[in-house]
Amino acid sequence: MTKAAPAPKANMGQPIPRYDAVAKVTGRAQYASDMPLRDPAYAFLVTSAIAKGRVDSFDLSEAQKVRGVVDIVTHENAERLEPAKFFSNGGYASTTNQPLRSSEIAEEGQIIAVVLADTYEAAREAAHRVKVSYTAATPTTSFHSAGTVAARAKGQLAMFEDDPKVGHFDKAFEEAEVKVSAEYETPPQHHNPMELFATSVAWNGDSLTIYEPSQFVYGLKNGVATQLGIDPDQVHVVNPYVGGAFGSKGSMTPRTAIMASISRRLRRPVKLVATRDQGFNVATYRAETRHRIELGARRDGKLTALRHEGWEISSRADAYCVGGTKTTTRLYDCPNVDSLVWIVRADRNTPGFMRSPPEVPYLFALESAMDELAYRLKMDPIELRRINDTMREPIGGKPYTSRSLMACFDEGAKAFGWAQRNRQPKAMSDGDWLIGYGCATTCYPTQVAPAAARVRLRRDGRVRVEIAGHEIGTGAYTVIAQAAAARLDVPVEKVTVLIGDSDLPPAPVAGGSNSTASTCSAVMMVCDQIKQRLFKALMPNESLSDKAKETVGVGQTPSSRAARSDQPLDREKAFDALGLSVIEEYGEWKPEGAPMDSFRAMHSGQVRMVGGPEFGDKIAYAFGADFVEVRVNRFTHEIRVPRVLGAFAAGHIMNPRTARSQLMGGLIWGVASALHEATELDERYARYVNDNLADYLVPVNADIPEVEVILLSEEDAQVNPAGIKGLGELGNVGTNAAVCNAIFHATGQRIRTLPVRLEKIEV
Ligand code: MOS
């Protein structure tokens, strides 16, 4: 075992290498824009230079002179596509601001024309020669700009049902012995996955094939079909690999149907690779947020009052918000809780999911405030969290299915050397460097959604699994192969996995950290169907009694499964008894508590996800504890992070290697969201300024010297049959607060607005 492949503890699978490792390092893995097309027209986008107003006219004469130009599509000649409904209102779209429908412009970077040419270079050259006359109005950019419209989130979108509250906050806060009241801000961020927003389309008669990096092939297939007015079965989405997504490739963006419609008209395949800077507008982003936190506590540290008010930017067209109060109001034991979320509309593109959408900004605020409270109480911040730890969330009184928060703090603290910390701010230093230790809670809802799978087992033990899951870099191929291998008692090398294709059985969006739990639960169930057939063949006279079920292991959790399989099934004998060489089974699995229409919805690209606070009479979350050491130079104010450590518990761990990799990436991103990342806005034009990877700061190796991930053993039989809590998003929650808490410890200065750059340090 190596650092990259930690030895499994109880209730963990093997840290086998990635299924797709060789394909990726040898360049064999094909991404959307690698897919060969026959004589494609290359598309290049022309995007709006203004954020609000209209196009008065185009002068295309210079553009049309470029050799190789095939067509230029604007709102004046574009096909009128069916409107795209917002994903949160039963549709598929990331935005309802559909370009090329009229001369109106509602966001900077909106697609206003598409140039098609025989080569990419010609398309790009012509696009730059398109002349546009605008009538521009003054846009509203962000919170502090004139013309914003704020309204309660409640009732504006299905994703955010209500503002959680319980008890009597006002009275309790007034009477509290110790109080914290503070405001926090987080900036806009863009996902910037390495793989750009590419779309290749090809028609074969009435059938459309789409090569596009997608976190949800069934959603894209159904969404594009709706916009084109064709049967979803005429649309085939293919993307075996996605080069990073982080939420930006979860919902349908306008570009896909536009490319399909142009291709249909040209009778020629079309290939688009939006540029890095165009990516800032053609997809979504994490919007900036503001928070007001009020905490009241007794002198012994017990929370008596907690209020979280949040403001989030959205577009004029769509009500989007992440509404993280659903988590922050339930995290700690507190009898009097209040919350309120506002959506603030500005002239921007519609924001969307970005890794741990609610928790990253909302836990930054709460976990910073908890640290402030700990100092006010002269109490260790871990002890404050221990005093307010609970197995029952305070809003509805529902029990957590499992919660290892304090175990994570204890193991993390030990490994980090937290005990060596002098609690006084500014008390630790090394030459010119002030040293600070900070910590914070991380948590992420455990979610799960219906999924289907087809599994084929051959007599010789070879297995083929088909499920329309998604490899966004997380290890989906690997863990699905492991699930099938374990369930069918074959070596994992014998398993072939097909994912990332809408012709395969439906699986949910690779979002909300539900994929491993959902796909593995479905695959396990279908493997059990195969085992039942084999079992019946060996014991024809025995009905599938309880004993048989016990042998097969239907519906059992991994821990009881481990106990059951002392005598593996004689596979070859069973095949011979059946007279077969191949068995194939298809099955549709849905989590407990998912609605009756789950399977119908699943086939039409609608996800009926359950979990987190909406998990029947329970509540399901994964937890962790983040520890950070910072060093702040007392003269230059340079901020370094020599050490980051996270301890996490997330139920059954399918593969400690891929799990660690996800959590490590999350921690690094957490540091980035504290110190580096922010999309800078030009207030005058509502324009993203640093829309390239040179100016959009992300950490490099030198910024992140040491990252340690500790996986705790945890069992949870209630979350799903696989016992899995997703962890793709767990790692980057709370890390931003841990960094700021460490900066306070080092410098005595509390910074409540991210990112923390050296000009903010005043010591
Ligand atoms: Mo994620 S932001 O749930 O893709």
CSV table of N, CA, C and O in Angstrom, one decimal, residues 520-614:
chain,number,residue,atom,x,y,z
A,520,CYS,N,-23.9,1.8,-7.9
A,520,CYS,CA,-23.5,0.6,-7.2
A,520,CYS,C,-24.7,-0.2,-6.7
A,520,CYS,O,-24.8,-1.4,-6.7
A,521,SER,N,-25.7,0.6,-6.1
A,521,SER,CA,-26.9,-0.1,-5.6
A,521,SER,C,-27.6,-0.8,-6.7
A,521,SER,O,-28.1,-1.9,-6.5
A,522,ALA,N,-27.7,-0.1,-7.9
A,522,ALA,CA,-28.5,-0.7,-9.0
A,522,ALA,C,-27.7,-2.0,-9.5
A,522,ALA,O,-28.3,-3.0,-9.8
A,523,VAL,N,-26.4,-1.8,-9.7
A,523,VAL,CA,-25.6,-2.9,-10.2
A,523,VAL,C,-25.6,-4.1,-9.3
A,523,VAL,O,-25.7,-5.3,-9.7
A,524,MET,N,-25.5,-3.8,-8.0
A,524,MET,CA,-25.6,-4.9,-7.0
A,524,MET,C,-26.9,-5.7,-7.1
A,524,MET,O,-27.0,-6.9,-7.0
A,525,MET,N,-28.0,-4.9,-7.2
A,525,MET,CA,-29.3,-5.6,-7.3
A,525,MET,C,-29.4,-6.5,-8.5
A,525,MET,O,-29.9,-7.6,-8.5
A,526,VAL,N,-28.9,-6.0,-9.7
A,526,VAL,CA,-29.0,-6.8,-10.9
A,526,VAL,C,-28.1,-8.0,-10.8
A,526,VAL,O,-28.4,-9.1,-11.3
A,527,CYS,N,-26.9,-7.8,-10.2
A,527,CYS,CA,-26.1,-9.0,-10.0
A,527,CYS,C,-26.8,-10.0,-9.2
A,527,CYS,O,-26.6,-11.2,-9.4
A,528,ASP,N,-27.5,-9.6,-8.2
A,528,ASP,CA,-28.3,-10.5,-7.3
A,528,ASP,C,-29.4,-11.3,-8.2
A,528,ASP,O,-29.6,-12.4,-7.9
A,529,GLN,N,-29.9,-10.6,-9.1
A,529,GLN,CA,-30.9,-11.2,-10.0
A,529,GLN,C,-30.2,-12.4,-10.7
A,529,GLN,O,-30.8,-13.5,-10.9
A,530,ILE,N,-29.0,-12.2,-11.2
A,530,ILE,CA,-28.3,-13.2,-11.9
A,530,ILE,C,-28.0,-14.4,-10.9
A,530,ILE,O,-28.2,-15.5,-11.2
A,531,LYS,N,-27.6,-14.0,-9.7
A,531,LYS,CA,-27.2,-15.0,-8.7
A,531,LYS,C,-28.4,-15.8,-8.4
A,531,LYS,O,-28.4,-17.0,-8.1
A,532,GLN,N,-29.6,-15.2,-8.3
A,532,GLN,CA,-30.8,-16.0,-8.0
A,532,GLN,C,-31.1,-17.0,-9.1
A,532,GLN,O,-31.5,-18.1,-8.8
A,533,ARG,N,-30.9,-16.6,-10.4
A,533,ARG,CA,-31.1,-17.6,-11.4
A,533,ARG,C,-30.1,-18.8,-11.3
A,533,ARG,O,-30.5,-19.9,-11.5
A,534,LEU,N,-28.9,-18.5,-11.0
A,534,LEU,CA,-27.9,-19.5,-10.8
A,534,LEU,C,-28.2,-20.4,-9.6
A,534,LEU,O,-28.1,-21.6,-9.7
A,535,PHE,N,-28.6,-19.8,-8.6
A,535,PHE,CA,-29.0,-20.5,-7.4
A,535,PHE,C,-30.1,-21.4,-7.6
A,535,PHE,O,-30.1,-22.6,-7.2
A,536,LYS,N,-31.1,-20.9,-8.3
A,536,LYS,CA,-32.3,-21.8,-8.7
A,536,LYS,C,-31.9,-23.0,-9.5
A,536,LYS,O,-32.4,-24.1,-9.3
A,537,ALA,N,-30.9,-22.8,-10.4
A,537,ALA,CA,-30.5,-23.9,-11.2
A,537,ALA,C,-29.8,-25.0,-10.4
A,537,ALA,O,-29.9,-26.1,-10.7
A,538,LEU,N,-29.1,-24.5,-9.4
A,538,LEU,CA,-28.4,-25.5,-8.6
A,538,LEU,C,-29.3,-26.2,-7.6
A,538,LEU,O,-29.1,-27.3,-7.2
A,539,MET,N,-30.4,-25.5,-7.2
A,539,MET,CA,-31.3,-26.0,-6.2
A,539,MET,C,-32.7,-25.9,-6.7
A,539,MET,O,-33.5,-25.1,-6.2
A,540,PRO,N,-33.0,-26.6,-7.8
A,540,PRO,CA,-34.3,-26.4,-8.4
A,540,PRO,C,-35.5,-26.7,-7.5
A,540,PRO,O,-36.6,-26.2,-7.7
A,541,ASN,N,-35.3,-27.6,-6.5
A,541,ASN,CA,-36.5,-28.0,-5.7
A,541,ASN,C,-36.7,-27.0,-4.5
A,541,ASN,O,-37.8,-27.1,-3.9
A,542,GLU,N,-35.8,-26.2,-4.3
A,542,GLU,CA,-35.9,-25.2,-3.2
A,542,GLU,C,-36.5,-23.9,-3.7
A,542,GLU,O,-36.0,-23.3,-4.7
A,543,SER,N,-37.6,-23.5,-3.2
A,543,SER,CA,-38.1,-22.2,-3.6
A,543,SER,C,-37.2,-21.2,-3.0
A,543,SER,O,-36.4,-21.5,-2.1
A,544,LEU,N,-37.3,-20.0,-3.5
A,544,LEU,CA,-36.4,-18.9,-2.9
A,544,LEU,C,-36.9,-18.5,-1.5
A,544,LEU,O,-37.6,-17.5,-1.3
A,545,SER,N,-36.5,-19.4,-0.6
A,545,SER,CA,-36.9,-19.2,0.8
A,545,SER,C,-36.0,-18.1,1.4
A,545,SER,O,-35.2,-17.5,0.8
A,546,ASP,N,-36.3,-17.9,2.6
A,546,ASP,CA,-35.5,-16.9,3.4
A,546,ASP,C,-34.0,-17.4,3.3
A,546,ASP,O,-33.1,-16.6,3.2
A,547,LYS,N,-33.8,-18.7,3.4
A,547,LYS,CA,-32.5,-19.2,3.4
A,547,LYS,C,-31.8,-18.9,2.1
A,547,LYS,O,-30.6,-18.4,2.1
A,548,ALA,N,-32.5,-19.1,1.0
A,548,ALA,CA,-31.9,-18.8,-0.3
A,548,ALA,C,-31.6,-17.3,-0.4
A,548,ALA,O,-30.5,-16.9,-0.9
A,549,LYS,N,-32.5,-16.5,0.0
A,549,LYS,CA,-32.3,-15.0,0.0
A,549,LYS,C,-31.1,-14.7,0.8
A,549,LYS,O,-30.3,-13.8,0.4
A,550,GLU,N,-30.9,-15.4,1.8
A,550,GLU,CA,-29.8,-15.1,2.7
A,550,GLU,C,-28.5,-15.4,1.9
A,550,GLU,O,-27.5,-14.7,2.0
A,551,THR,N,-28.5,-16.6,1.2
A,551,THR,CA,-27.3,-17.0,0.5
A,551,THR,C,-27.0,-15.9,-0.6
A,551,THR,O,-25.9,-15.6,-0.9
A,552,VAL,N,-28.1,-15.5,-1.3
A,552,VAL,CA,-28.0,-14.6,-2.4
A,552,VAL,C,-27.6,-13.2,-1.9
A,552,VAL,O,-26.8,-12.5,-2.5
A,553,GLY,N,-28.2,-12.9,-0.8
A,553,GLY,CA,-27.8,-11.6,-0.2
A,553,GLY,C,-28.6,-10.4,-0.7
A,553,GLY,O,-28.1,-9.3,-0.7
A,554,VAL,N,-29.8,-10.7,-1.1
A,554,VAL,CA,-30.7,-9.6,-1.6
A,554,VAL,C,-30.9,-8.5,-0.5
A,554,VAL,O,-31.2,-8.8,0.6
A,555,GLY,N,-30.7,-7.3,-0.9
A,555,GLY,CA,-31.0,-6.2,0.0
A,555,GLY,C,-30.1,-6.1,1.2
A,555,GLY,O,-30.4,-5.4,2.1
A,556,GLN,N,-29.0,-6.8,1.2
A,556,GLN,CA,-28.2,-6.7,2.4
A,556,GLN,C,-27.1,-5.7,2.3
A,556,GLN,O,-26.7,-5.3,1.2
A,557,THR,N,-26.7,-5.2,3.4
A,557,THR,CA,-25.6,-4.2,3.4
A,557,THR,C,-24.3,-4.9,3.3
A,557,THR,O,-24.2,-6.1,3.5
A,558,PRO,N,-23.3,-4.2,2.9
A,558,PRO,CA,-22.0,-4.8,2.7
A,558,PRO,C,-21.4,-5.6,3.9
A,558,PRO,O,-20.8,-6.6,3.8
A,559,SER,N,-21.7,-5.0,5.1
A,559,SER,CA,-21.2,-5.7,6.2
A,559,SER,C,-21.8,-7.1,6.4
A,559,SER,O,-21.1,-8.1,6.7
A,560,SER,N,-23.1,-7.2,6.3
A,560,SER,CA,-23.7,-8.5,6.4
A,560,SER,C,-23.4,-9.4,5.3
A,560,SER,O,-23.4,-10.6,5.4
A,561,ARG,N,-23.2,-8.7,4.1
A,561,ARG,CA,-22.8,-9.5,2.9
A,561,ARG,C,-21.5,-10.2,3.1
A,561,ARG,O,-21.3,-11.3,2.8
A,562,ALA,N,-20.6,-9.4,3.8
A,562,ALA,CA,-19.3,-10.0,4.0
A,562,ALA,C,-19.4,-11.3,4.9
A,562,ALA,O,-18.7,-12.3,4.7
A,563,ALA,N,-20.3,-11.2,5.8
A,563,ALA,CA,-20.5,-12.4,6.7
A,563,ALA,C,-21.2,-13.6,6.0
A,563,ALA,O,-20.9,-14.7,6.4
A,564,ARG,N,-21.9,-13.3,5.0
A,564,ARG,CA,-22.7,-14.4,4.4
A,564,ARG,C,-21.9,-15.3,3.5
A,564,ARG,O,-22.1,-16.5,3.5
A,565,SER,N,-20.9,-14.8,2.7
A,565,SER,CA,-20.5,-15.6,1.6
A,565,SER,C,-19.3,-16.5,1.9
A,565,SER,O,-18.2,-16.3,1.5
A,566,ASP,N,-19.6,-17.4,2.8
A,566,ASP,CA,-18.5,-18.3,3.1
A,566,ASP,C,-18.4,-19.4,2.0
A,566,ASP,O,-17.3,-19.9,1.8
A,567,GLN,N,-19.5,-19.8,1.3
A,567,GLN,CA,-19.3,-20.7,0.3
A,567,GLN,C,-19.8,-20.1,-1.0
A,567,GLN,O,-21.0,-20.0,-1.3
A,568,PRO,N,-18.8,-19.8,-1.9
A,568,PRO,CA,-19.2,-19.2,-3.2
A,568,PRO,C,-20.0,-20.2,-4.0
A,568,PRO,O,-19.8,-21.4,-3.9
A,569,LEU,N,-20.8,-19.6,-4.9
A,569,LEU,CA,-21.6,-20.4,-5.8
A,569,LEU,C,-20.7,-21.1,-6.8
A,569,LEU,O,-19.8,-20.5,-7.3
A,570,ASP,N,-21.1,-22.3,-7.2
A,570,ASP,CA,-20.3,-23.0,-8.2
A,570,ASP,C,-20.9,-22.5,-9.6
A,570,ASP,O,-21.9,-23.1,-10.1
A,571,ARG,N,-20.3,-21.5,-10.1
A,571,ARG,CA,-20.9,-20.8,-11.3
A,571,ARG,C,-21.0,-21.7,-12.5
A,571,ARG,O,-22.0,-21.8,-13.1
A,572,GLU,N,-19.9,-22.5,-12.8
A,572,GLU,CA,-19.9,-23.3,-14.0
A,572,GLU,C,-20.9,-24.4,-13.9
A,572,GLU,O,-21.6,-24.7,-14.9
A,573,LYS,N,-21.1,-25.0,-12.7
A,573,LYS,CA,-22.0,-26.0,-12.5
A,573,LYS,C,-23.5,-25.5,-12.7
A,573,LYS,O,-24.3,-26.1,-13.4
A,574,ALA,N,-23.7,-24.3,-12.3
A,574,ALA,CA,-25.0,-23.6,-12.4
A,574,ALA,C,-25.3,-23.4,-13.9
A,574,ALA,O,-26.4,-23.6,-14.4
A,575,PHE,N,-24.3,-22.8,-14.6
A,575,PHE,CA,-24.5,-22.6,-16.0
A,575,PHE,C,-24.8,-23.9,-16.8
A,575,PHE,O,-25.7,-24.0,-17.6
A,576,ASP,N,-24.1,-25.0,-16.4
A,576,ASP,CA,-24.3,-26.2,-17.1
A,576,ASP,C,-25.7,-26.8,-16.8
A,576,ASP,O,-26.4,-27.4,-17.6
A,577,ALA,N,-26.2,-26.6,-15.5
A,577,ALA,CA,-27.5,-27.1,-15.2
A,577,ALA,C,-28.6,-26.3,-16.0
A,577,ALA,O,-29.6,-26.9,-16.3
A,578,LEU,N,-28.3,-25.0,-16.3
A,578,LEU,CA,-29.2,-24.2,-17.1
A,578,LEU,C,-29.1,-24.5,-18.6
A,578,LEU,O,-30.0,-24.2,-19.4
A,579,GLY,N,-27.9,-25.1,-19.0
A,579,GLY,CA,-27.7,-25.3,-20.4
A,579,GLY,C,-27.4,-24.0,-21.1
A,579,GLY,O,-27.6,-23.8,-22.3
A,580,LEU,N,-26.9,-23.0,-20.4
A,580,LEU,CA,-26.6,-21.7,-20.9
A,580,LEU,C,-25.1,-21.3,-20.9
A,580,LEU,O,-24.4,-21.9,-20.1
A,581,SER,N,-24.7,-20.4,-21.7
A,581,SER,CA,-23.4,-19.9,-21.6
A,581,SER,C,-23.3,-18.4,-21.2
A,581,SER,O,-22.3,-17.9,-20.8
A,582,VAL,N,-24.5,-17.7,-21.3
A,582,VAL,CA,-24.5,-16.3,-21.0
A,582,VAL,C,-25.8,-16.0,-20.2
A,582,VAL,O,-26.9,-16.5,-20.7
A,583,ILE,N,-25.8,-15.3,-19.2
A,583,ILE,CA,-27.0,-14.8,-18.5
A,583,ILE,C,-27.0,-13.3,-18.5
A,583,ILE,O,-25.9,-12.7,-18.2
A,584,GLU,N,-28.1,-12.8,-18.8
A,584,GLU,CA,-28.2,-11.3,-18.8
A,584,GLU,C,-29.4,-10.9,-18.0
A,584,GLU,O,-30.5,-11.5,-18.2
A,585,GLU,N,-29.2,-9.9,-17.2
A,585,GLU,CA,-30.4,-9.4,-16.4
A,585,GLU,C,-30.4,-7.9,-16.5
A,585,GLU,O,-29.4,-7.2,-16.5
A,586,TYR,N,-31.6,-7.3,-16.5
A,586,TYR,CA,-31.8,-5.9,-16.5
A,586,TYR,C,-32.6,-5.6,-15.2
A,586,TYR,O,-33.6,-6.4,-14.9
A,587,GLY,N,-32.4,-4.5,-14.6
A,587,GLY,CA,-33.2,-4.2,-13.4
A,587,GLY,C,-33.2,-2.7,-13.1
A,587,GLY,O,-32.3,-2.0,-13.5
A,588,GLU,N,-34.3,-2.3,-12.5
A,588,GLU,CA,-34.4,-0.9,-12.1
A,588,GLU,C,-34.5,-0.8,-10.6
A,588,GLU,O,-35.3,-1.4,-10.0
A,589,TRP,N,-33.6,0.0,-10.1
A,589,TRP,CA,-33.5,0.1,-8.6
A,589,TRP,C,-33.9,1.5,-8.2
A,589,TRP,O,-33.5,2.5,-8.8
A,590,LYS,N,-34.7,1.6,-7.1
A,590,LYS,CA,-35.0,2.9,-6.6
A,590,LYS,C,-34.8,2.9,-5.1
A,590,LYS,O,-35.1,1.9,-4.4
A,591,PRO,N,-34.3,4.0,-4.5
A,591,PRO,CA,-34.1,4.1,-3.1
A,591,PRO,C,-35.4,4.1,-2.3
A,591,PRO,O,-36.4,4.6,-2.9
A,592,GLU,N,-35.3,3.7,-1.1
A,592,GLU,CA,-36.5,3.8,-0.2
A,592,GLU,C,-36.9,5.3,-0.2
A,592,GLU,O,-36.1,6.2,0.0
A,593,GLY,N,-38.2,5.5,-0.3
A,593,GLY,CA,-38.7,6.8,-0.1
A,593,GLY,C,-38.8,7.6,-1.4
A,593,GLY,O,-39.3,8.7,-1.4
A,594,ALA,N,-38.2,7.1,-2.5
A,594,ALA,CA,-38.3,7.8,-3.8
A,594,ALA,C,-39.8,7.6,-4.3
A,594,ALA,O,-40.4,6.6,-4.0
A,595,PRO,N,-40.3,8.6,-5.0
A,595,PRO,CA,-41.7,8.6,-5.3
A,595,PRO,C,-42.0,7.5,-6.4
A,595,PRO,O,-41.2,6.9,-7.0
A,596,MET,N,-43.3,7.2,-6.5
A,596,MET,CA,-43.8,6.1,-7.4
A,596,MET,C,-43.4,6.4,-8.8
A,596,MET,O,-43.3,5.4,-9.6
A,597,ASP,N,-43.4,7.6,-9.2
A,597,ASP,CA,-43.1,7.9,-10.7
A,597,ASP,C,-41.6,7.9,-11.0
A,597,ASP,O,-41.2,8.3,-12.0
A,598,SER,N,-40.8,7.4,-10.0
A,598,SER,CA,-39.3,7.5,-10.2
A,598,SER,C,-38.8,6.9,-11.4
A,598,SER,O,-37.9,7.5,-12.1
A,599,PHE,N,-39.3,5.7,-11.8
A,599,PHE,CA,-38.7,5.0,-13.0
A,599,PHE,C,-39.1,5.7,-14.3
A,599,PHE,O,-38.3,5.9,-15.2
A,600,ARG,N,-40.4,6.1,-14.3
A,600,ARG,CA,-40.8,6.8,-15.5
A,600,ARG,C,-40.0,8.1,-15.7
A,600,ARG,O,-39.5,8.4,-16.8
A,601,ALA,N,-39.8,8.8,-14.6
A,601,ALA,CA,-39.1,10.0,-14.6
A,601,ALA,C,-37.6,9.8,-15.0
A,601,ALA,O,-37.1,10.5,-15.9
A,602,MET,N,-37.1,8.7,-14.5
A,602,MET,CA,-35.7,8.4,-14.8
A,602,MET,C,-35.4,8.2,-16.3
A,602,MET,O,-34.5,8.7,-16.9
A,603,HIS,N,-36.4,7.5,-17.0
A,603,HIS,CA,-36.2,7.3,-18.4
A,603,HIS,C,-36.4,8.6,-19.2
A,603,HIS,O,-35.8,8.8,-20.3
A,604,SER,N,-37.1,9.6,-18.6
A,604,SER,CA,-37.2,10.9,-19.4
A,604,SER,C,-36.2,11.9,-18.8
A,604,SER,O,-36.4,13.1,-19.0
A,605,GLY,N,-35.2,11.4,-18.1
A,605,GLY,CA,-34.1,12.4,-17.8
A,605,GLY,C,-34.5,13.3,-16.6
A,605,GLY,O,-33.9,14.4,-16.5
A,606,GLN,N,-35.4,12.8,-15.8
A,606,GLN,CA,-35.7,13.6,-14.6
A,606,GLN,C,-35.3,12.8,-13.3
A,606,GLN,O,-35.5,11.6,-13.3
A,607,VAL,N,-34.6,13.4,-12.4
A,607,VAL,CA,-34.0,12.7,-11.3
A,607,VAL,C,-34.9,12.9,-10.0
A,607,VAL,O,-35.1,14.0,-9.6
A,608,ARG,N,-35.3,11.8,-9.5
A,608,ARG,CA,-36.0,11.9,-8.2
A,608,ARG,C,-35.0,11.5,-7.1
A,608,ARG,O,-35.0,10.4,-6.6
A,609,MET,N,-34.2,12.5,-6.7
A,609,MET,CA,-33.1,12.2,-5.8
A,609,MET,C,-33.7,12.4,-4.3
A,609,MET,O,-34.5,13.2,-4.1
A,610,VAL,N,-33.3,11.5,-3.5
A,610,VAL,CA,-33.7,11.6,-2.0
A,610,VAL,C,-32.4,11.6,-1.2
A,610,VAL,O,-31.3,11.2,-1.7
A,611,GLY,N,-32.5,12.1,0.0
A,611,GLY,CA,-31.3,12.1,0.8
A,611,GLY,C,-31.1,13.5,1.5
A,611,GLY,O,-32.0,14.4,1.4
A,612,GLY,N,-30.0,13.6,2.2
A,612,GLY,CA,-29.8,14.8,3.0
A,612,GLY,C,-30.9,15.0,4.0
A,612,GLY,O,-31.4,14.1,4.6
A,613,PRO,N,-31.4,16.2,4.1
A,613,PRO,CA,-32.5,16.5,5.0
A,613,PRO,C,-33.8,15.9,4.5
A,613,PRO,O,-34.7,15.7,5.3
A,614,GLU,N,-33.9,15.6,3.2
A,614,GLU,CA,-35.2,15.0,2.7
A,614,GLU,C,-35.0,13.5,2.5
A,614,GLU,O,-34.8,13.0,1.4
